[in-house]
């Protein structure tokens, strides 16, 4: 990342070769999303404060907007009436769906890759400005449960396509909020949202610290806190193990099958069992049940997901999401949805700094056309235009310097080929070819070429990712 004295921490500015990696990652994600029929949209960077605060994570530090002339003036306008930068892409989607419900086809499958802004404390992998890549499937009135399998598997496929960038295997850890809520109610817990928020911290702090927070913040007794943490320890890769482990915990803590709480929990168990069994059938080893997954956002109502890279657990979740039934509504009409989001900037940081991936060349150009002298620049420009019309990315030498300097310039940018135009008029100091020639400055090969038909070798046609 570029280091600048005037830059603001938490707002990454990639160097050109780093930006090339980011762009290739984004292109790969978009390609996978569209292979699965998702439609691309873009929403405004700003939303009303009331939209950003409604049913979202109000603990986020939202960046508000104001005009310069208002700076420093006392402003008693409520946050809800200010404009603010969006901190995720799901809350803006809820507004978008309502406003365009008559124009989109349901289920509405959308992908969206945009920047978002959060008042985070900048650190490795966490930024104030970063890019997210989201997919969501939104229904009109109802949404079949099979989408709760489809959505995470699309993200697994997308992350699998990024393995050449040096990413390890990705595994989705799934839970269901109904399972957790039913169990919590069964042991006598009443402040469900607080428990979910505290359990969600298990990846950041110790179980003992979470147990204390459950007592201090959620009003749990020591016994209730212990039961909540026991539930969080359950993992399973098949439905029979999940059901057996859950029933054992219910029996241990006196949650009777005839109780009011059990049917809700059982509904969550069955949905989660369906997800891990179907995922195992379609893409074995991609999804596992992990009952510590809680997701702190309060709009999730069913399945919740966190995705981890094998061997890179310290990085934390790089893709998360879940099912929401009540976030999007218009009068009595509800638009239930399920979606996941990849933290693209966090991935890029990992790829650049941990994997140390780079590009085979800085410039996207495969060819640089040399210029013998400035009077002949039009000839070089014409050759470049011919190549570009055929889809071959190329550049033209910035000056008619010595050919050695022009080749050195191309080499600095990683451009593999230098094109030599034919001789025009009396030879100057340079020795010019009598016809078109192209030189591969990596292999040293130089051959005759025709700009109307020549193509670069496949390995040099486009930039590639290089993993050290």
mmCIF file of C-alpha atoms in Angstrom, residues 109-429:
data_model
loop_
_atom_site.group_PDB
_atom_site.id
_atom_site.type_symbol
_atom_site.label_atom_id
_atom_site.label_comp_id
_atom_site.label_asym_id
_atom_site.label_seq_id
_atom_site.Cartn_x
_atom_site.Cartn_y
_atom_site.Cartn_z
ATOM 1 C CA UNK A 109 -31.286 -12.083 -7.063
ATOM 2 C CA UNK A 110 -28.837 -9.212 -6.974
ATOM 3 C CA UNK A 111 -25.087 -8.786 -6.727
ATOM 4 C CA UNK A 112 -23.509 -5.533 -5.646
ATOM 5 C CA UNK A 113 -19.850 -4.562 -5.261
ATOM 6 C CA UNK A 114 -19.321 -1.120 -3.743
ATOM 7 C CA UNK A 115 -17.404 0.817 -1.147
ATOM 8 C CA UNK A 116 -18.829 1.279 2.342
ATOM 9 C CA UNK A 117 -17.704 3.407 5.292
ATOM 10 C CA UNK A 118 -17.517 2.631 9.008
ATOM 11 C CA UNK A 119 -16.037 4.450 11.968
ATOM 12 C CA UNK A 120 -13.703 1.551 12.740
ATOM 13 C CA UNK A 121 -10.426 1.717 14.618
ATOM 14 C CA UNK A 122 -7.995 1.161 11.712
ATOM 15 C CA UNK A 123 -5.893 -2.004 11.973
ATOM 16 C CA UNK A 124 -4.693 -4.778 9.692
ATOM 17 C CA UNK A 125 -7.723 -6.148 7.869
ATOM 18 C CA UNK A 126 -10.087 -3.458 9.194
ATOM 19 C CA UNK A 127 -10.587 -0.165 7.427
ATOM 20 C CA UNK A 128 -12.785 2.911 7.557
ATOM 21 C CA UNK A 129 -13.368 2.750 3.815
ATOM 22 C CA UNK A 130 -13.533 -0.649 2.162
ATOM 23 C CA UNK A 131 -15.185 -2.618 -0.607
ATOM 24 C CA UNK A 132 -17.871 -5.228 -0.046
ATOM 25 C CA UNK A 133 -19.187 -7.811 -2.496
ATOM 26 C CA UNK A 134 -22.755 -8.848 -1.694
ATOM 27 C CA UNK A 135 -25.285 -11.289 -3.042
ATOM 28 C CA UNK A 136 -28.881 -11.339 -1.805
ATOM 29 C CA UNK A 137 -32.002 -13.227 -2.806
ATOM 30 C CA UNK A 138 -35.196 -11.371 -1.863
ATOM 31 C CA UNK A 139 -38.690 -12.834 -2.118
ATOM 32 C CA UNK A 140 -42.102 -11.195 -2.306
ATOM 33 C CA UNK A 141 -44.130 -12.401 0.681
ATOM 34 C CA UNK A 142 -42.177 -15.655 1.018
ATOM 35 C CA UNK A 143 -38.791 -17.144 0.193
ATOM 36 C CA UNK A 144 -38.116 -20.913 -0.078
ATOM 37 C CA UNK A 145 -35.626 -22.410 2.380
ATOM 38 C CA UNK A 146 -33.463 -23.870 -0.393
ATOM 39 C CA UNK A 147 -32.026 -20.403 -0.981
ATOM 40 C CA UNK A 148 -30.428 -20.716 2.467
ATOM 41 C CA UNK A 149 -28.260 -23.429 0.906
ATOM 42 C CA UNK A 150 -27.830 -21.798 -2.492
ATOM 43 C CA UNK A 151 -26.498 -18.448 -1.236
ATOM 44 C CA UNK A 152 -23.565 -19.744 0.858
ATOM 45 C CA UNK A 153 -22.597 -22.250 -1.846
ATOM 46 C CA UNK A 154 -22.335 -19.441 -4.410
ATOM 47 C CA UNK A 155 -19.922 -17.658 -2.093
ATOM 48 C CA UNK A 156 -17.917 -20.858 -1.540
ATOM 49 C CA UNK A 157 -17.621 -21.246 -5.312
ATOM 50 C CA UNK A 158 -16.518 -17.623 -5.668
ATOM 51 C CA UNK A 159 -13.836 -18.069 -2.997
ATOM 52 C CA UNK A 160 -12.744 -21.326 -4.604
ATOM 53 C CA UNK A 161 -12.179 -19.419 -7.857
ATOM 54 C CA UNK A 162 -9.815 -17.145 -5.901
ATOM 55 C CA UNK A 163 -7.539 -20.012 -4.858
ATOM 56 C CA UNK A 164 -4.982 -19.055 -7.592
ATOM 57 C CA UNK A 165 -4.560 -15.764 -5.691
ATOM 58 C CA UNK A 166 -3.131 -17.769 -2.796
ATOM 59 C CA UNK A 167 -6.287 -18.096 -0.706
ATOM 60 C CA UNK A 168 -6.670 -21.269 1.389
ATOM 61 C CA UNK A 169 -9.837 -23.363 1.320
ATOM 62 C CA UNK A 170 -12.902 -21.549 2.658
ATOM 63 C CA UNK A 171 -15.448 -23.163 4.983
ATOM 64 C CA UNK A 172 -18.833 -21.672 5.874
ATOM 65 C CA UNK A 173 -19.809 -22.016 9.558
ATOM 66 C CA UNK A 174 -23.594 -21.895 9.869
ATOM 67 C CA UNK A 175 -26.115 -21.595 12.683
ATOM 68 C CA UNK A 176 -29.780 -20.687 12.952
ATOM 69 C CA UNK A 177 -31.088 -17.871 15.154
ATOM 70 C CA UNK A 178 -34.290 -19.838 15.889
ATOM 71 C CA UNK A 179 -32.218 -22.702 17.277
ATOM 72 C CA UNK A 180 -30.263 -20.358 19.535
ATOM 73 C CA UNK A 181 -33.265 -18.303 20.609
ATOM 74 C CA UNK A 182 -35.339 -21.391 21.429
ATOM 75 C CA UNK A 183 -32.535 -22.831 23.530
ATOM 76 C CA UNK A 184 -31.892 -19.551 25.346
ATOM 77 C CA UNK A 185 -35.584 -19.200 26.174
ATOM 78 C CA UNK A 186 -35.652 -22.807 27.290
ATOM 79 C CA UNK A 187 -33.042 -22.120 29.978
ATOM 80 C CA UNK A 188 -34.899 -18.998 31.114
ATOM 81 C CA UNK A 189 -33.024 -16.223 29.286
ATOM 82 C CA UNK A 190 -35.216 -13.240 28.330
ATOM 83 C CA UNK A 191 -32.834 -10.690 26.751
ATOM 84 C CA UNK A 192 -32.154 -12.704 23.598
ATOM 85 C CA UNK A 193 -30.596 -9.909 21.537
ATOM 86 C CA UNK A 194 -28.047 -9.122 24.250
ATOM 87 C CA UNK A 195 -27.068 -12.783 24.530
ATOM 88 C CA UNK A 196 -26.583 -13.024 20.771
ATOM 89 C CA UNK A 197 -24.398 -9.911 20.776
ATOM 90 C CA UNK A 198 -22.190 -11.241 23.566
ATOM 91 C CA UNK A 199 -21.890 -14.769 22.142
ATOM 92 C CA UNK A 200 -20.855 -13.178 18.840
ATOM 93 C CA UNK A 201 -17.696 -11.982 20.613
ATOM 94 C CA UNK A 202 -16.342 -15.498 21.215
ATOM 95 C CA UNK A 203 -13.877 -15.193 18.338
ATOM 96 C CA UNK A 204 -12.442 -12.011 19.838
ATOM 97 C CA UNK A 205 -12.348 -12.669 23.597
ATOM 98 C CA UNK A 206 -12.210 -15.714 25.879
ATOM 99 C CA UNK A 207 -15.195 -17.822 26.926
ATOM 100 C CA UNK A 208 -14.685 -16.687 30.530
ATOM 101 C CA UNK A 209 -14.925 -13.037 29.471
ATOM 102 C CA UNK A 210 -18.062 -13.750 27.427
ATOM 103 C CA UNK A 211 -19.583 -15.574 30.418
ATOM 104 C CA UNK A 212 -19.035 -12.483 32.541
ATOM 105 C CA UNK A 213 -20.564 -10.239 29.866
ATOM 106 C CA UNK A 214 -23.592 -12.536 29.650
ATOM 107 C CA UNK A 215 -24.148 -11.933 33.353
ATOM 108 C CA UNK A 216 -23.338 -8.214 33.343
ATOM 109 C CA UNK A 217 -24.950 -7.170 30.059
ATOM 110 C CA UNK A 218 -27.627 -9.782 29.370
ATOM 111 C CA UNK A 219 -28.792 -10.495 32.918
ATOM 112 C CA UNK A 220 -27.950 -14.201 32.823
ATOM 113 C CA UNK A 221 -27.316 -16.264 35.926
ATOM 114 C CA UNK A 222 -23.986 -18.125 36.044
ATOM 115 C CA UNK A 223 -25.861 -21.327 35.174
ATOM 116 C CA UNK A 224 -27.605 -19.732 32.198
ATOM 117 C CA UNK A 225 -24.337 -18.243 30.946
ATOM 118 C CA UNK A 226 -22.692 -21.658 31.184
ATOM 119 C CA UNK A 227 -25.564 -23.254 29.235
ATOM 120 C CA UNK A 228 -25.280 -20.624 26.485
ATOM 121 C CA UNK A 229 -21.556 -21.295 26.186
ATOM 122 C CA UNK A 230 -22.118 -25.060 26.068
ATOM 123 C CA UNK A 231 -24.444 -24.563 23.109
ATOM 124 C CA UNK A 232 -21.766 -22.463 21.410
ATOM 125 C CA UNK A 233 -19.302 -25.364 21.637
ATOM 126 C CA UNK A 234 -21.415 -27.623 19.391
ATOM 127 C CA UNK A 235 -20.138 -28.243 15.861
ATOM 128 C CA UNK A 236 -21.284 -30.822 13.331
ATOM 129 C CA UNK A 237 -20.738 -31.807 9.724
ATOM 130 C CA UNK A 238 -23.839 -33.991 9.410
ATOM 131 C CA UNK A 239 -27.448 -33.722 10.587
ATOM 132 C CA UNK A 240 -27.479 -36.796 12.833
ATOM 133 C CA UNK A 241 -24.580 -35.471 14.933
ATOM 134 C CA UNK A 242 -26.254 -32.049 15.143
ATOM 135 C CA UNK A 243 -29.600 -33.431 16.301
ATOM 136 C CA UNK A 244 -27.995 -35.761 18.859
ATOM 137 C CA UNK A 245 -25.804 -33.025 20.347
ATOM 138 C CA UNK A 246 -28.712 -30.602 20.594
ATOM 139 C CA UNK A 247 -31.044 -33.144 22.225
ATOM 140 C CA UNK A 248 -28.375 -34.023 24.779
ATOM 141 C CA UNK A 249 -27.999 -30.369 25.761
ATOM 142 C CA UNK A 250 -31.769 -29.940 26.039
ATOM 143 C CA UNK A 251 -32.015 -32.969 28.298
ATOM 144 C CA UNK A 252 -29.078 -31.783 30.425
ATOM 145 C CA UNK A 253 -30.636 -28.347 30.983
ATOM 146 C CA UNK A 254 -34.231 -29.496 31.430
ATOM 147 C CA UNK A 255 -35.670 -28.170 28.160
ATOM 148 C CA UNK A 256 -38.706 -30.400 27.705
ATOM 149 C CA UNK A 257 -39.997 -31.149 24.223
ATOM 150 C CA UNK A 258 -43.423 -30.032 25.400
ATOM 151 C CA UNK A 259 -42.148 -26.606 26.450
ATOM 152 C CA UNK A 260 -43.032 -23.466 24.506
ATOM 153 C CA UNK A 261 -39.400 -22.833 23.584
ATOM 154 C CA UNK A 262 -38.591 -26.252 22.110
ATOM 155 C CA UNK A 263 -40.640 -26.032 18.850
ATOM 156 C CA UNK A 264 -38.858 -22.792 17.885
ATOM 157 C CA UNK A 265 -35.468 -24.353 18.575
ATOM 158 C CA UNK A 266 -36.430 -27.526 16.726
ATOM 159 C CA UNK A 267 -37.444 -25.503 13.670
ATOM 160 C CA UNK A 268 -33.970 -23.982 13.640
ATOM 161 C CA UNK A 269 -32.347 -27.393 14.081
ATOM 162 C CA UNK A 270 -34.201 -28.836 11.087
ATOM 163 C CA UNK A 271 -33.354 -25.903 8.820
ATOM 164 C CA UNK A 272 -29.695 -26.094 9.814
ATOM 165 C CA UNK A 273 -29.694 -29.870 9.327
ATOM 166 C CA UNK A 274 -31.103 -29.409 5.832
ATOM 167 C CA UNK A 275 -28.400 -26.853 4.991
ATOM 168 C CA UNK A 276 -25.420 -28.973 6.047
ATOM 169 C CA UNK A 277 -26.798 -32.141 4.426
ATOM 170 C CA UNK A 278 -27.614 -30.419 1.110
ATOM 171 C CA UNK A 279 -24.293 -28.582 1.090
ATOM 172 C CA UNK A 280 -22.473 -31.876 1.735
ATOM 173 C CA UNK A 281 -24.295 -33.441 -1.205
ATOM 174 C CA UNK A 282 -23.538 -30.574 -3.609
ATOM 175 C CA UNK A 283 -20.099 -29.418 -2.423
ATOM 176 C CA UNK A 284 -18.671 -31.737 0.286
ATOM 177 C CA UNK A 285 -16.745 -30.074 3.088
ATOM 178 C CA UNK A 286 -17.942 -26.565 2.296
ATOM 179 C CA UNK A 287 -20.444 -25.947 5.140
ATOM 180 C CA UNK A 288 -20.504 -27.063 8.779
ATOM 181 C CA UNK A 289 -22.816 -26.379 11.703
ATOM 182 C CA UNK A 290 -21.192 -24.157 14.336
ATOM 183 C CA UNK A 291 -23.533 -23.014 17.089
ATOM 184 C CA UNK A 292 -21.245 -20.216 18.271
ATOM 185 C CA UNK A 293 -22.129 -18.239 15.136
ATOM 186 C CA UNK A 294 -24.559 -15.546 16.269
ATOM 187 C CA UNK A 295 -24.118 -12.430 14.070
ATOM 188 C CA UNK A 296 -24.605 -9.271 16.111
ATOM 189 C CA UNK A 297 -26.937 -7.528 13.665
ATOM 190 C CA UNK A 298 -30.492 -7.658 14.971
ATOM 191 C CA UNK A 299 -32.279 -8.026 11.633
ATOM 192 C CA UNK A 300 -31.337 -11.692 11.121
ATOM 193 C CA UNK A 301 -34.206 -14.085 11.857
ATOM 194 C CA UNK A 302 -33.019 -17.518 10.659
ATOM 195 C CA UNK A 303 -29.822 -18.946 9.210
ATOM 196 C CA UNK A 304 -26.602 -17.055 9.904
ATOM 197 C CA UNK A 305 -23.190 -17.623 8.341
ATOM 198 C CA UNK A 306 -19.537 -16.815 8.928
ATOM 199 C CA UNK A 307 -16.795 -17.965 6.555
ATOM 200 C CA UNK A 308 -13.214 -18.724 7.567
ATOM 201 C CA UNK A 309 -10.086 -19.558 5.582
ATOM 202 C CA UNK A 310 -8.410 -22.777 6.689
ATOM 203 C CA UNK A 311 -5.199 -21.963 8.526
ATOM 204 C CA UNK A 312 -5.972 -18.241 8.583
ATOM 205 C CA UNK A 313 -8.397 -18.103 11.494
ATOM 206 C CA UNK A 314 -6.701 -14.986 12.899
ATOM 207 C CA UNK A 315 -7.975 -13.118 9.871
ATOM 208 C CA UNK A 316 -11.507 -13.682 11.168
ATOM 209 C CA UNK A 317 -14.585 -14.126 9.042
ATOM 210 C CA UNK A 318 -14.138 -12.951 5.459
ATOM 211 C CA UNK A 319 -17.719 -13.622 4.341
ATOM 212 C CA UNK A 320 -20.848 -13.404 6.482
ATOM 213 C CA UNK A 321 -24.600 -12.992 6.290
ATOM 214 C CA UNK A 322 -27.887 -14.687 6.960
ATOM 215 C CA UNK A 323 -31.645 -14.839 6.531
ATOM 216 C CA UNK A 324 -33.816 -11.827 7.321
ATOM 217 C CA UNK A 325 -37.613 -11.890 7.206
ATOM 218 C CA UNK A 326 -38.501 -8.461 8.580
ATOM 219 C CA UNK A 327 -35.849 -6.041 7.323
ATOM 220 C CA UNK A 328 -37.672 -5.228 4.088
ATOM 221 C CA UNK A 329 -41.361 -4.369 4.329
ATOM 222 C CA UNK A 330 -43.983 -2.131 2.756
ATOM 223 C CA UNK A 331 -47.139 -1.884 4.832
ATOM 224 C CA UNK A 332 -48.266 -5.443 5.488
ATOM 225 C CA UNK A 333 -46.161 -6.782 2.612
ATOM 226 C CA UNK A 334 -42.828 -8.317 3.634
ATOM 227 C CA UNK A 335 -39.876 -9.129 1.417
ATOM 228 C CA UNK A 336 -37.857 -11.864 3.166
ATOM 229 C CA UNK A 337 -34.290 -12.346 2.004
ATOM 230 C CA UNK A 338 -31.041 -14.209 2.493
ATOM 231 C CA UNK A 339 -27.632 -12.880 1.602
ATOM 232 C CA UNK A 340 -23.906 -12.899 2.255
ATOM 233 C CA UNK A 341 -21.164 -10.321 1.969
ATOM 234 C CA UNK A 342 -17.452 -10.743 1.231
ATOM 235 C CA UNK A 343 -15.067 -8.191 2.713
ATOM 236 C CA UNK A 344 -13.102 -7.601 -0.495
ATOM 237 C CA UNK A 345 -10.597 -5.147 0.986
ATOM 238 C CA UNK A 346 -9.802 -7.508 3.845
ATOM 239 C CA UNK A 347 -9.165 -10.269 1.290
ATOM 240 C CA UNK A 348 -6.936 -7.984 -0.774
ATOM 241 C CA UNK A 349 -4.911 -7.073 2.308
ATOM 242 C CA UNK A 350 -4.407 -10.776 3.074
ATOM 243 C CA UNK A 351 -3.463 -11.573 -0.531
ATOM 244 C CA UNK A 352 -0.950 -8.715 -0.713
ATOM 245 C CA UNK A 353 0.630 -8.848 2.729
ATOM 246 C CA UNK A 354 0.353 -12.476 3.861
ATOM 247 C CA UNK A 355 0.333 -14.436 0.603
ATOM 248 C CA UNK A 356 2.425 -11.689 -1.049
ATOM 249 C CA UNK A 357 0.747 -12.175 -4.405
ATOM 250 C CA UNK A 358 1.598 -9.786 -7.190
ATOM 251 C CA UNK A 359 0.903 -9.384 -10.894
ATOM 252 C CA UNK A 360 3.002 -10.625 -13.787
ATOM 253 C CA UNK A 361 3.167 -7.017 -14.987
ATOM 254 C CA UNK A 362 2.114 -3.585 -13.787
ATOM 255 C CA UNK A 363 0.714 -2.390 -17.113
ATOM 256 C CA UNK A 364 -2.317 -4.059 -18.685
ATOM 257 C CA UNK A 365 -0.669 -3.529 -22.078
ATOM 258 C CA UNK A 366 0.781 -6.588 -23.804
ATOM 259 C CA UNK A 367 2.611 -4.495 -26.380
ATOM 260 C CA UNK A 368 4.460 -1.199 -26.468
ATOM 261 C CA UNK A 369 4.911 0.295 -29.934
ATOM 262 C CA UNK A 370 8.289 1.954 -30.331
ATOM 263 C CA UNK A 371 8.694 5.424 -31.872
ATOM 264 C CA UNK A 372 11.711 5.999 -34.149
ATOM 265 C CA UNK A 373 11.348 9.781 -34.097
ATOM 266 C CA UNK A 374 8.574 12.241 -33.342
ATOM 267 C CA UNK A 375 7.895 12.847 -37.045
ATOM 268 C CA UNK A 376 6.910 9.166 -37.321
ATOM 269 C CA UNK A 377 4.753 9.002 -34.158
ATOM 270 C CA UNK A 378 1.597 8.859 -36.274
ATOM 271 C CA UNK A 379 2.818 5.546 -37.712
ATOM 272 C CA UNK A 380 3.220 4.111 -34.220
ATOM 273 C CA UNK A 381 -0.181 5.458 -33.161
ATOM 274 C CA UNK A 382 -1.783 3.806 -36.225
ATOM 275 C CA UNK A 383 -0.218 0.435 -35.373
ATOM 276 C CA UNK A 384 -1.471 0.721 -31.775
ATOM 277 C CA UNK A 385 -4.969 1.541 -33.038
ATOM 278 C CA UNK A 386 -4.954 -1.561 -35.263
ATOM 279 C CA UNK A 387 -3.936 -3.775 -32.355
ATOM 280 C CA UNK A 388 -6.534 -2.256 -30.002
ATOM 281 C CA UNK A 389 -9.293 -2.788 -32.549
ATOM 282 C CA UNK A 390 -8.447 -6.478 -32.345
ATOM 283 C CA UNK A 391 -8.614 -6.448 -28.535
ATOM 284 C CA UNK A 392 -4.872 -6.386 -27.885
ATOM 285 C CA UNK A 393 -4.003 -3.938 -25.107
ATOM 286 C CA UNK A 394 -1.070 -1.765 -26.079
ATOM 287 C CA UNK A 395 0.750 1.455 -25.345
ATOM 288 C CA UNK A 396 2.981 3.775 -27.389
ATOM 289 C CA UNK A 397 6.417 4.856 -26.231
ATOM 290 C CA UNK A 398 6.197 8.246 -24.477
ATOM 291 C CA UNK A 399 9.227 9.679 -26.304
ATOM 292 C CA UNK A 400 11.426 8.842 -29.278
ATOM 293 C CA UNK A 401 14.350 8.025 -27.003
ATOM 294 C CA UNK A 402 17.065 5.509 -27.821
ATOM 295 C CA UNK A 403 15.492 2.089 -28.462
ATOM 296 C CA UNK A 404 17.321 0.679 -25.458
ATOM 297 C CA UNK A 405 15.615 3.247 -23.214
ATOM 298 C CA UNK A 406 12.237 2.508 -24.767
ATOM 299 C CA UNK A 407 12.711 -1.221 -24.101
ATOM 300 C CA UNK A 408 13.784 -0.428 -20.529
ATOM 301 C CA UNK A 409 10.605 1.636 -20.057
ATOM 302 C CA UNK A 410 8.470 -1.303 -21.244
ATOM 303 C CA UNK A 411 10.408 -3.652 -18.973
ATOM 304 C CA UNK A 412 9.762 -1.466 -15.906
ATOM 305 C CA UNK A 413 6.009 -1.746 -16.582
ATOM 306 C CA UNK A 414 6.253 -5.469 -17.280
ATOM 307 C CA UNK A 415 5.090 -5.072 -20.907
ATOM 308 C CA UNK A 416 6.289 -8.284 -22.598
ATOM 309 C CA UNK A 417 6.414 -7.163 -26.253
ATOM 310 C CA UNK A 418 7.955 -4.178 -28.050
ATOM 311 C CA UNK A 419 6.737 -3.493 -31.596
ATOM 312 C CA UNK A 420 9.129 -1.972 -34.122
ATOM 313 C CA UNK A 421 7.442 -0.095 -37.008
ATOM 314 C CA UNK A 422 8.973 -0.445 -40.475
ATOM 315 C CA UNK A 423 11.502 2.030 -41.779
ATOM 316 C CA UNK A 424 10.060 5.277 -43.186
ATOM 317 C CA UNK A 425 12.190 7.680 -45.271
ATOM 318 C CA UNK A 426 15.947 7.910 -44.835
ATOM 319 C CA UNK A 427 17.398 5.880 -41.985
ATOM 320 C CA UNK A 428 18.387 7.943 -38.972
ATOM 321 C CA UNK A 429 20.906 6.951 -36.337
#
